[in-house]
Amino acid sequence: MLIITVILLLAACWFLGTLLTPVFVAVGFVYMLYLILQSIIAAI
């Protein structure tokens, strides 16, 4: 029973990880674009 629980927990963590990775990448990309835009606006 304990082994099944551990496997389920690992599967859930892996699933969440693969699900959230693109979200983190997208957020980081948008944040970088925002910083670049701010520096361009400040330069003008």
PDB file of C-alpha atoms in Angstrom:
ATOM      1  CA  MET A   1       0.000   0.000   0.000  1.00  0.00           C
ATOM      2  CA  LEU A   2       2.801   2.412   0.911  1.00  0.00           C
ATOM      3  CA  ILE A   3       4.601   1.763  -2.394  1.00  0.00           C
ATOM      4  CA  ILE A   4       1.434   2.587  -4.368  1.00  0.00           C
ATOM      5  CA  THR A   5       1.043   5.854  -2.436  1.00  0.00           C
ATOM      6  CA  VAL A   6       4.666   6.834  -3.156  1.00  0.00           C
ATOM      7  CA  ILE A   7       4.241   6.018  -6.870  1.00  0.00           C
ATOM      8  CA  LEU A   8       1.046   8.102  -6.998  1.00  0.00           C
ATOM      9  CA  LEU A   9       2.765  11.026  -5.257  1.00  0.00           C
ATOM     10  CA  LEU A  10       5.716  10.871  -7.658  1.00  0.00           C
ATOM     11  CA  ALA A  11       3.348  10.681 -10.641  1.00  0.00           C
ATOM     12  CA  ALA A  12       1.393  13.685  -9.328  1.00  0.00           C
ATOM     13  CA  CYS A  13       4.599  15.689  -8.800  1.00  0.00           C
ATOM     14  CA  TRP A  14       5.863  14.789 -12.289  1.00  0.00           C
ATOM     15  CA  PHE A  15       2.483  15.673 -13.844  1.00  0.00           C
ATOM     16  CA  LEU A  16       2.382  19.042 -12.045  1.00  0.00           C
ATOM     17  CA  GLY A  17       5.997  19.704 -13.018  1.00  0.00           C
ATOM     18  CA  THR A  18       5.409  19.058 -16.714  1.00  0.00           C
ATOM     19  CA  LEU A  19       2.171  21.056 -16.553  1.00  0.00           C
ATOM     20  CA  LEU A  20       3.757  24.074 -14.832  1.00  0.00           C
ATOM     21  CA  THR A  21       7.057  24.202 -16.753  1.00  0.00           C
ATOM     22  CA  PRO A  22       5.533  25.911 -19.863  1.00  0.00           C
ATOM     23  CA  VAL A  23       3.697  28.336 -17.565  1.00  0.00           C
ATOM     24  CA  PHE A  24       6.948  29.298 -15.793  1.00  0.00           C
ATOM     25  CA  VAL A  25       8.729  29.672 -19.161  1.00  0.00           C
ATOM     26  CA  ALA A  26       5.905  31.867 -20.509  1.00  0.00           C
ATOM     27  CA  VAL A  27       5.871  34.050 -17.368  1.00  0.00           C
ATOM     28  CA  GLY A  28       9.663  34.455 -17.494  1.00  0.00           C
ATOM     29  CA  PHE A  29       9.508  35.352 -21.203  1.00  0.00           C
ATOM     30  CA  VAL A  30       6.759  37.949 -20.667  1.00  0.00           C
ATOM     31  CA  TYR A  31       8.691  39.422 -17.709  1.00  0.00           C
ATOM     32  CA  MET A  32      11.860  39.712 -19.828  1.00  0.00           C
ATOM     33  CA  LEU A  33       9.899  41.414 -22.622  1.00  0.00           C
ATOM     34  CA  TYR A  34       8.427  43.818 -20.046  1.00  0.00           C
ATOM     35  CA  LEU A  35      11.905  44.697 -18.719  1.00  0.00           C
ATOM     36  CA  ILE A  36      13.224  45.248 -22.263  1.00  0.00           C
ATOM     37  CA  LEU A  37      10.244  47.484 -23.085  1.00  0.00           C
ATOM     38  CA  GLN A  38      10.789  49.486 -19.886  1.00  0.00           C
ATOM     39  CA  SER A  39      14.466  50.038 -20.720  1.00  0.00           C
ATOM     40  CA  ILE A  40      13.505  51.180 -24.250  1.00  0.00           C
ATOM     41  CA  ILE A  41      10.891  53.589 -22.843  1.00  0.00           C
ATOM     42  CA  ALA A  42      13.420  54.913 -20.309  1.00  0.00           C
ATOM     43  CA  ALA A  43      15.991  55.442 -23.086  1.00  0.00           C
ATOM     44  CA  ILE A  44      13.568  57.568 -25.134  1.00  0.00           C
TER      45      ILE A  44
END
